[in-house]
């Protein structure tokens, strides 16, 4: 008897994994009013497990380590590893040593300085350079950055204000870290697209030439055009396949950046440009370039597919015209065969009748003498012989046609 108050259903095999995924990355809790969060994003990760040293494990999605100077969080993503250090000051030498054992190359880095409400040291952190930011989500909370990479290879952000608890403070820190991470990751597609643009331009030009060649009425030119279109389709397919993941990833990363900016819900401070204003102005055109490249590949592929369909139509039309001409020729030859058969039939009747009449003459000559001469009897038999031979030939022909 079930005493738990539940019906005792068998659990879905995937339920535990799905539930674990929802809690795989514990929320970031920043306990100190004055704290520093350093985040490194490592890219170009090695496939060899031997290249990963302790505490890094390529199979582990998330790990939290408590070090003497602070907390270290390691997160494995599809393309990169995110290493986040949290403490009430910069990471100490031992923490830097552990962080430095992570393989890969640095793609992005963010240093978030968390400060209490009323802090007025923004100008001291960024100096005379241009500052971006605004009031973020919670009343009295201010974010700022200059989007410049410092000597420590990090982009510095400041976050100041009153927070209800450590998790509220950690949520905004995490959004700033994600903003810097995915802002850089989204731009990975731009160099690839720029590098592939000359190849795409060449394909576009060759596609135009092949399309114009299809209007030629010469069979050799048409055949050459079909071969060129087939080769172009293969090249476009290879180019598209080689860039498919990178372009799709850039679009997905840009969507994450847009979500993080929307979640900050910035309000301008005076005439200072917000983080969203800067990112929209600098990042959106790059993503549009990537999107335009993707559309151009699609357009070339569609044009070549239409060209191949047109070529097939022309080939079918040419084949039909050839078949029509062949049928006309066959019909003409059939008529000639009929006429020839009729002529042969007439000649056959005449030849057979001639020999039959000759045989009749020989037969008559072997009989007793008649009053009528042999030639006269032969002449009299000619019509009957011709009619009989013609009737037999027609009957034989009818039998053959029935088979």
CSV table of N, CA and C in Angstrom, one decimal, residues 133-237:
chain,number,residue,atom,x,y,z
A,133,UNK,N,27.0,53.8,-19.9
A,133,UNK,CA,26.3,53.2,-18.8
A,133,UNK,C,25.0,53.9,-18.5
A,134,UNK,N,24.4,53.5,-17.4
A,134,UNK,CA,23.2,54.2,-16.9
A,134,UNK,C,22.7,53.5,-15.7
A,135,UNK,N,21.4,53.9,-15.3
A,135,UNK,CA,20.8,53.3,-14.1
A,135,UNK,C,20.2,52.0,-14.6
A,136,UNK,N,20.5,50.9,-13.8
A,136,UNK,CA,20.2,49.5,-14.3
A,136,UNK,C,19.2,48.9,-13.4
A,137,UNK,N,18.0,48.6,-13.9
A,137,UNK,CA,16.9,47.8,-13.3
A,137,UNK,C,16.5,48.3,-11.9
A,138,UNK,N,17.3,48.1,-10.9
A,138,UNK,CA,16.9,48.5,-9.5
A,138,UNK,C,17.1,49.9,-9.3
A,139,UNK,N,16.3,50.5,-8.5
A,139,UNK,CA,16.4,52.0,-8.2
A,139,UNK,C,17.7,52.3,-7.5
A,140,UNK,N,18.4,53.2,-8.1
A,140,UNK,CA,19.7,53.7,-7.5
A,140,UNK,C,20.9,52.8,-7.9
A,141,UNK,N,20.7,51.8,-8.7
A,141,UNK,CA,21.8,51.0,-9.2
A,141,UNK,C,22.4,51.5,-10.5
A,142,UNK,N,23.7,51.7,-10.5
A,142,UNK,CA,24.4,52.3,-11.7
A,142,UNK,C,25.4,51.4,-12.2
A,143,UNK,N,25.5,51.3,-13.6
A,143,UNK,CA,26.5,50.5,-14.2
A,143,UNK,C,27.3,51.4,-15.2
A,144,UNK,N,28.6,51.1,-15.3
A,144,UNK,CA,29.4,51.9,-16.2
A,144,UNK,C,30.6,51.1,-16.7
A,145,UNK,N,31.1,51.5,-17.9
A,145,UNK,CA,32.3,50.8,-18.5
A,145,UNK,C,32.8,51.8,-19.6
A,146,UNK,N,34.0,51.5,-20.0
A,146,UNK,CA,34.5,52.2,-21.2
A,146,UNK,C,34.7,51.3,-22.4
A,147,UNK,N,34.4,50.0,-22.2
A,147,UNK,CA,34.5,49.0,-23.3
A,147,UNK,C,35.9,48.9,-23.8
A,148,UNK,N,36.9,49.3,-23.0
A,148,UNK,CA,38.3,49.2,-23.5
A,148,UNK,C,39.0,48.1,-22.8
A,149,UNK,N,39.9,47.4,-23.5
A,149,UNK,CA,40.7,46.3,-22.9
A,149,UNK,C,41.9,46.9,-22.2
A,150,UNK,N,42.0,46.7,-20.9
A,150,UNK,CA,43.1,47.3,-20.1
A,150,UNK,C,44.4,46.4,-20.2
A,151,UNK,N,45.4,46.8,-19.5
A,151,UNK,CA,46.7,46.1,-19.5
A,151,UNK,C,46.6,44.7,-19.0
A,152,UNK,N,45.5,44.5,-18.2
A,152,UNK,CA,45.3,43.1,-17.6
A,152,UNK,C,44.5,42.3,-18.6
A,153,UNK,N,44.2,42.8,-19.8
A,153,UNK,CA,43.5,42.1,-20.9
A,153,UNK,C,42.0,41.9,-20.5
A,154,UNK,N,41.5,42.8,-19.6
A,154,UNK,CA,40.1,42.7,-19.2
A,154,UNK,C,39.4,44.0,-19.5
A,155,UNK,N,38.1,43.9,-19.8
A,155,UNK,CA,37.2,45.1,-19.9
A,155,UNK,C,36.6,45.4,-18.5
A,156,UNK,N,36.8,46.5,-18.0
A,156,UNK,CA,36.3,46.8,-16.6
A,156,UNK,C,34.9,47.4,-16.7
A,157,UNK,N,34.1,46.9,-15.7
A,157,UNK,CA,32.7,47.4,-15.5
A,157,UNK,C,32.6,47.8,-14.0
A,158,UNK,N,31.8,48.8,-13.7
A,158,UNK,CA,31.5,49.1,-12.3
A,158,UNK,C,30.0,49.0,-12.1
A,159,UNK,N,29.7,48.5,-10.9
A,159,UNK,CA,28.3,48.3,-10.5
A,159,UNK,C,28.2,48.8,-9.1
A,160,UNK,N,27.3,49.8,-8.9
A,160,UNK,CA,27.2,50.3,-7.5
A,160,UNK,C,25.7,50.6,-7.2
A,161,UNK,N,25.4,50.5,-5.9
A,161,UNK,CA,24.0,50.7,-5.5
A,161,UNK,C,23.6,49.8,-4.4
A,162,UNK,N,22.4,49.9,-3.9
A,162,UNK,CA,21.8,49.1,-2.9
A,162,UNK,C,21.1,47.9,-3.5
A,163,UNK,N,21.4,46.7,-2.9
A,163,UNK,CA,20.7,45.5,-3.3
A,163,UNK,C,20.1,44.8,-2.2
A,164,UNK,N,19.0,44.1,-2.5
A,164,UNK,CA,18.2,43.4,-1.4
A,164,UNK,C,19.0,42.3,-0.8
A,165,UNK,N,19.7,41.6,-1.6
A,165,UNK,CA,20.5,40.5,-1.1
A,165,UNK,C,21.7,40.2,-2.0
A,166,UNK,N,22.5,39.2,-1.7
A,166,UNK,CA,23.6,38.8,-2.5
A,166,UNK,C,23.3,38.3,-3.8
A,167,UNK,N,22.1,37.6,-3.9
A,167,UNK,CA,21.7,37.1,-5.2
A,167,UNK,C,21.3,38.2,-6.2
A,168,UNK,N,20.6,39.2,-5.7
A,168,UNK,CA,20.2,40.3,-6.5
A,168,UNK,C,21.5,41.0,-7.1
A,169,UNK,N,22.5,41.2,-6.3
A,169,UNK,CA,23.7,41.8,-6.7
A,169,UNK,C,24.4,40.8,-7.7
A,170,UNK,N,24.4,39.5,-7.4
A,170,UNK,CA,25.0,38.6,-8.3
A,170,UNK,C,24.3,38.5,-9.7
A,171,UNK,N,23.0,38.7,-9.7
A,171,UNK,CA,22.3,38.6,-11.0
A,171,UNK,C,22.8,39.7,-12.0
A,172,UNK,N,22.9,40.9,-11.4
A,172,UNK,CA,23.4,42.0,-12.3
A,172,UNK,C,24.9,41.8,-12.7
A,173,UNK,N,25.7,41.3,-11.8
A,173,UNK,CA,27.1,41.0,-12.2
A,173,UNK,C,27.1,39.9,-13.3
A,174,UNK,N,26.3,38.9,-13.2
A,174,UNK,CA,26.2,37.8,-14.2
A,174,UNK,C,25.8,38.4,-15.5
A,175,UNK,N,24.9,39.3,-15.5
A,175,UNK,CA,24.4,39.9,-16.8
A,175,UNK,C,25.5,40.7,-17.5
A,176,UNK,N,26.3,41.4,-16.7
A,176,UNK,CA,27.4,42.2,-17.2
A,176,UNK,C,28.5,41.2,-17.8
A,177,UNK,N,28.7,40.1,-17.1
A,177,UNK,CA,29.7,39.1,-17.5
A,177,UNK,C,29.2,38.5,-18.8
A,178,UNK,N,28.0,38.1,-18.9
A,178,UNK,CA,27.4,37.5,-20.1
A,178,UNK,C,27.4,38.5,-21.2
A,179,UNK,N,27.2,39.8,-20.9
A,179,UNK,CA,27.2,40.8,-22.0
A,179,UNK,C,28.5,40.9,-22.7
A,180,UNK,N,29.6,40.9,-21.8
A,180,UNK,CA,31.0,41.0,-22.4
A,180,UNK,C,31.3,39.7,-23.1
A,181,UNK,N,30.9,38.5,-22.6
A,181,UNK,CA,31.2,37.2,-23.2
A,181,UNK,C,30.6,37.1,-24.5
A,182,UNK,N,29.3,37.3,-24.6
A,182,UNK,CA,28.6,37.0,-25.8
A,182,UNK,C,28.7,38.1,-26.8
A,183,UNK,N,29.1,39.3,-26.3
A,183,UNK,CA,29.4,40.4,-27.3
A,183,UNK,C,30.6,40.1,-28.1
A,184,UNK,N,31.6,39.5,-27.5
A,184,UNK,CA,32.8,39.1,-28.2
A,184,UNK,C,32.5,37.8,-29.1
A,185,UNK,N,31.8,36.8,-28.5
A,185,UNK,CA,31.5,35.6,-29.2
A,185,UNK,C,30.7,35.8,-30.5
A,186,UNK,N,29.8,36.8,-30.4
A,186,UNK,CA,28.9,37.1,-31.6
A,186,UNK,C,29.8,37.6,-32.7
A,187,UNK,N,30.9,38.3,-32.4
A,187,UNK,CA,31.7,38.8,-33.5
A,187,UNK,C,32.7,37.8,-34.1
A,188,UNK,N,32.7,36.6,-33.6
A,188,UNK,CA,33.6,35.6,-34.2
A,188,UNK,C,33.2,35.3,-35.7
A,189,UNK,N,32.0,35.5,-36.0
A,189,UNK,CA,31.6,35.3,-37.4
A,189,UNK,C,32.0,36.4,-38.4
A,190,UNK,N,32.3,37.6,-37.9
A,190,UNK,CA,32.7,38.7,-38.8
A,190,UNK,C,34.0,38.5,-39.6
A,191,UNK,N,35.1,38.1,-38.9
A,191,UNK,CA,36.3,37.8,-39.7
A,191,UNK,C,36.2,36.7,-40.7
A,192,UNK,N,35.4,35.7,-40.3
A,192,UNK,CA,35.2,34.6,-41.2
A,192,UNK,C,34.5,35.0,-42.5
A,193,UNK,N,33.4,35.8,-42.3
A,193,UNK,CA,32.6,36.3,-43.4
A,193,UNK,C,33.5,37.3,-44.3
A,194,UNK,N,34.3,38.1,-43.6
A,194,UNK,CA,35.1,39.0,-44.4
A,194,UNK,C,36.1,38.2,-45.3
A,195,UNK,N,36.7,37.2,-44.7
A,195,UNK,CA,37.6,36.4,-45.4
A,195,UNK,C,37.0,35.6,-46.5
A,196,UNK,N,35.7,35.2,-46.4
A,196,UNK,CA,35.1,34.5,-47.5
A,196,UNK,C,34.3,35.3,-48.5
A,197,UNK,N,34.3,36.6,-48.3
A,197,UNK,CA,33.6,37.5,-49.2
A,197,UNK,C,34.1,37.5,-50.6
A,198,UNK,N,35.5,37.5,-50.8
A,198,UNK,CA,36.0,37.4,-52.2
A,198,UNK,C,35.5,36.1,-52.9
A,199,UNK,N,35.5,35.0,-52.2
A,199,UNK,CA,35.0,33.8,-52.8
A,199,UNK,C,33.6,33.8,-53.2
A,200,UNK,N,32.8,34.4,-52.3
A,200,UNK,CA,31.3,34.6,-52.6
A,200,UNK,C,31.1,35.5,-53.8
A,201,UNK,N,31.9,36.6,-53.9
A,201,UNK,CA,31.8,37.5,-55.0
A,201,UNK,C,32.1,36.8,-56.3
A,202,UNK,N,33.2,36.0,-56.3
A,202,UNK,CA,33.5,35.2,-57.5
A,202,UNK,C,32.4,34.3,-57.9
A,203,UNK,N,31.8,33.6,-56.9
A,203,UNK,CA,30.7,32.7,-57.2
A,203,UNK,C,29.5,33.5,-57.8
A,204,UNK,N,29.3,34.7,-57.3
A,204,UNK,CA,28.1,35.5,-57.9
A,204,UNK,C,28.4,35.9,-59.3
A,205,UNK,N,29.6,36.3,-59.6
A,205,UNK,CA,30.0,36.7,-61.0
A,205,UNK,C,29.9,35.5,-61.9
A,206,UNK,N,30.4,34.4,-61.5
A,206,UNK,CA,30.3,33.1,-62.3
A,206,UNK,C,28.9,32.7,-62.5
A,207,UNK,N,28.1,32.9,-61.5
A,207,UNK,CA,26.7,32.5,-61.6
A,207,UNK,C,26.0,33.3,-62.7
A,208,UNK,N,26.3,34.7,-62.7
A,208,UNK,CA,25.7,35.5,-63.7
A,208,UNK,C,26.1,35.1,-65.1
A,209,UNK,N,27.4,34.8,-65.3
A,209,UNK,CA,27.8,34.4,-66.6
A,209,UNK,C,27.1,33.1,-67.0
A,210,UNK,N,27.0,32.1,-66.1
A,210,UNK,CA,26.4,30.9,-66.4
A,210,UNK,C,24.9,31.1,-66.8
A,211,UNK,N,24.2,32.0,-66.1
A,211,UNK,CA,22.8,32.3,-66.4
A,211,UNK,C,22.7,32.9,-67.8
A,212,UNK,N,23.6,33.8,-68.1
A,212,UNK,CA,23.5,34.4,-69.5
A,212,UNK,C,23.8,33.3,-70.6
A,213,UNK,N,24.7,32.4,-70.3
A,213,UNK,CA,25.0,31.4,-71.3
A,213,UNK,C,23.9,30.4,-71.5
A,214,UNK,N,22.9,30.3,-70.6
A,214,UNK,CA,21.8,29.4,-70.8
A,214,UNK,C,20.9,29.9,-71.9
A,215,UNK,N,21.0,31.2,-72.3
A,215,UNK,CA,20.1,31.7,-73.4
A,215,UNK,C,20.6,31.3,-74.7
A,216,UNK,N,21.8,30.7,-74.8
A,216,UNK,CA,22.4,30.3,-76.1
A,216,UNK,C,21.6,29.1,-76.6
A,217,UNK,N,21.5,29.1,-77.9
A,217,UNK,CA,20.7,28.0,-78.6
A,217,UNK,C,21.6,26.9,-79.0
A,218,UNK,N,22.9,27.0,-78.8
A,218,UNK,CA,23.9,26.0,-79.2
A,218,UNK,C,24.0,24.9,-78.2
A,219,UNK,N,23.9,23.7,-78.7
A,219,UNK,CA,23.9,22.6,-77.7
A,219,UNK,C,25.2,22.5,-77.0
A,220,UNK,N,26.3,22.8,-77.6
A,220,UNK,CA,27.6,22.7,-76.9
A,220,UNK,C,27.7,23.7,-75.8
A,221,UNK,N,27.2,24.9,-76.1
A,221,UNK,CA,27.2,26.0,-75.1
A,221,UNK,C,26.3,25.6,-73.9
A,222,UNK,N,25.1,25.0,-74.2
A,222,UNK,CA,24.2,24.6,-73.2
A,222,UNK,C,24.8,23.5,-72.3
A,223,UNK,N,25.5,22.6,-72.9
A,223,UNK,CA,26.1,21.5,-72.1
A,223,UNK,C,27.2,22.1,-71.2
A,224,UNK,N,28.0,23.0,-71.8
A,224,UNK,CA,29.1,23.6,-70.9
A,224,UNK,C,28.5,24.4,-69.8
A,225,UNK,N,27.3,25.1,-70.0
A,225,UNK,CA,26.7,25.8,-69.0
A,225,UNK,C,26.2,24.9,-67.9
A,226,UNK,N,25.7,23.8,-68.2
A,226,UNK,CA,25.2,22.8,-67.2
A,226,UNK,C,26.3,22.3,-66.4
A,227,UNK,N,27.5,22.0,-67.0
A,227,UNK,CA,28.6,21.6,-66.3
A,227,UNK,C,29.1,22.7,-65.3
A,228,UNK,N,29.1,23.9,-65.8
A,228,UNK,CA,29.5,25.0,-64.9
A,228,UNK,C,28.5,25.2,-63.7
A,229,UNK,N,27.3,25.1,-64.0
A,229,UNK,CA,26.3,25.3,-62.9
A,229,UNK,C,26.4,24.2,-61.9
A,230,UNK,N,26.7,23.0,-62.3
A,230,UNK,CA,26.9,21.9,-61.4
A,230,UNK,C,28.1,22.1,-60.5
A,231,UNK,N,29.2,22.6,-61.1
A,231,UNK,CA,30.4,22.9,-60.4
A,231,UNK,C,30.1,24.0,-59.4
A,232,UNK,N,29.4,25.1,-59.8
A,232,UNK,CA,29.0,26.2,-58.9
A,232,UNK,C,28.2,25.7,-57.7
A,233,UNK,N,27.2,24.9,-58.0
A,233,UNK,CA,26.4,24.4,-56.9
A,233,UNK,C,27.2,23.6,-55.9
A,234,UNK,N,28.2,22.9,-56.3
A,234,UNK,CA,29.1,22.1,-55.4
A,234,UNK,C,29.9,23.1,-54.6
A,235,UNK,N,30.4,24.2,-55.2
A,235,UNK,CA,31.3,25.2,-54.5
A,235,UNK,C,30.4,25.9,-53.5
A,236,UNK,N,29.2,26.4,-53.9
A,236,UNK,CA,28.4,27.1,-53.0
A,236,UNK,C,28.0,26.3,-51.8
A,237,UNK,N,27.7,25.0,-52.1
A,237,UNK,CA,27.3,24.1,-51.0
A,237,UNK,C,28.5,23.9,-50.0
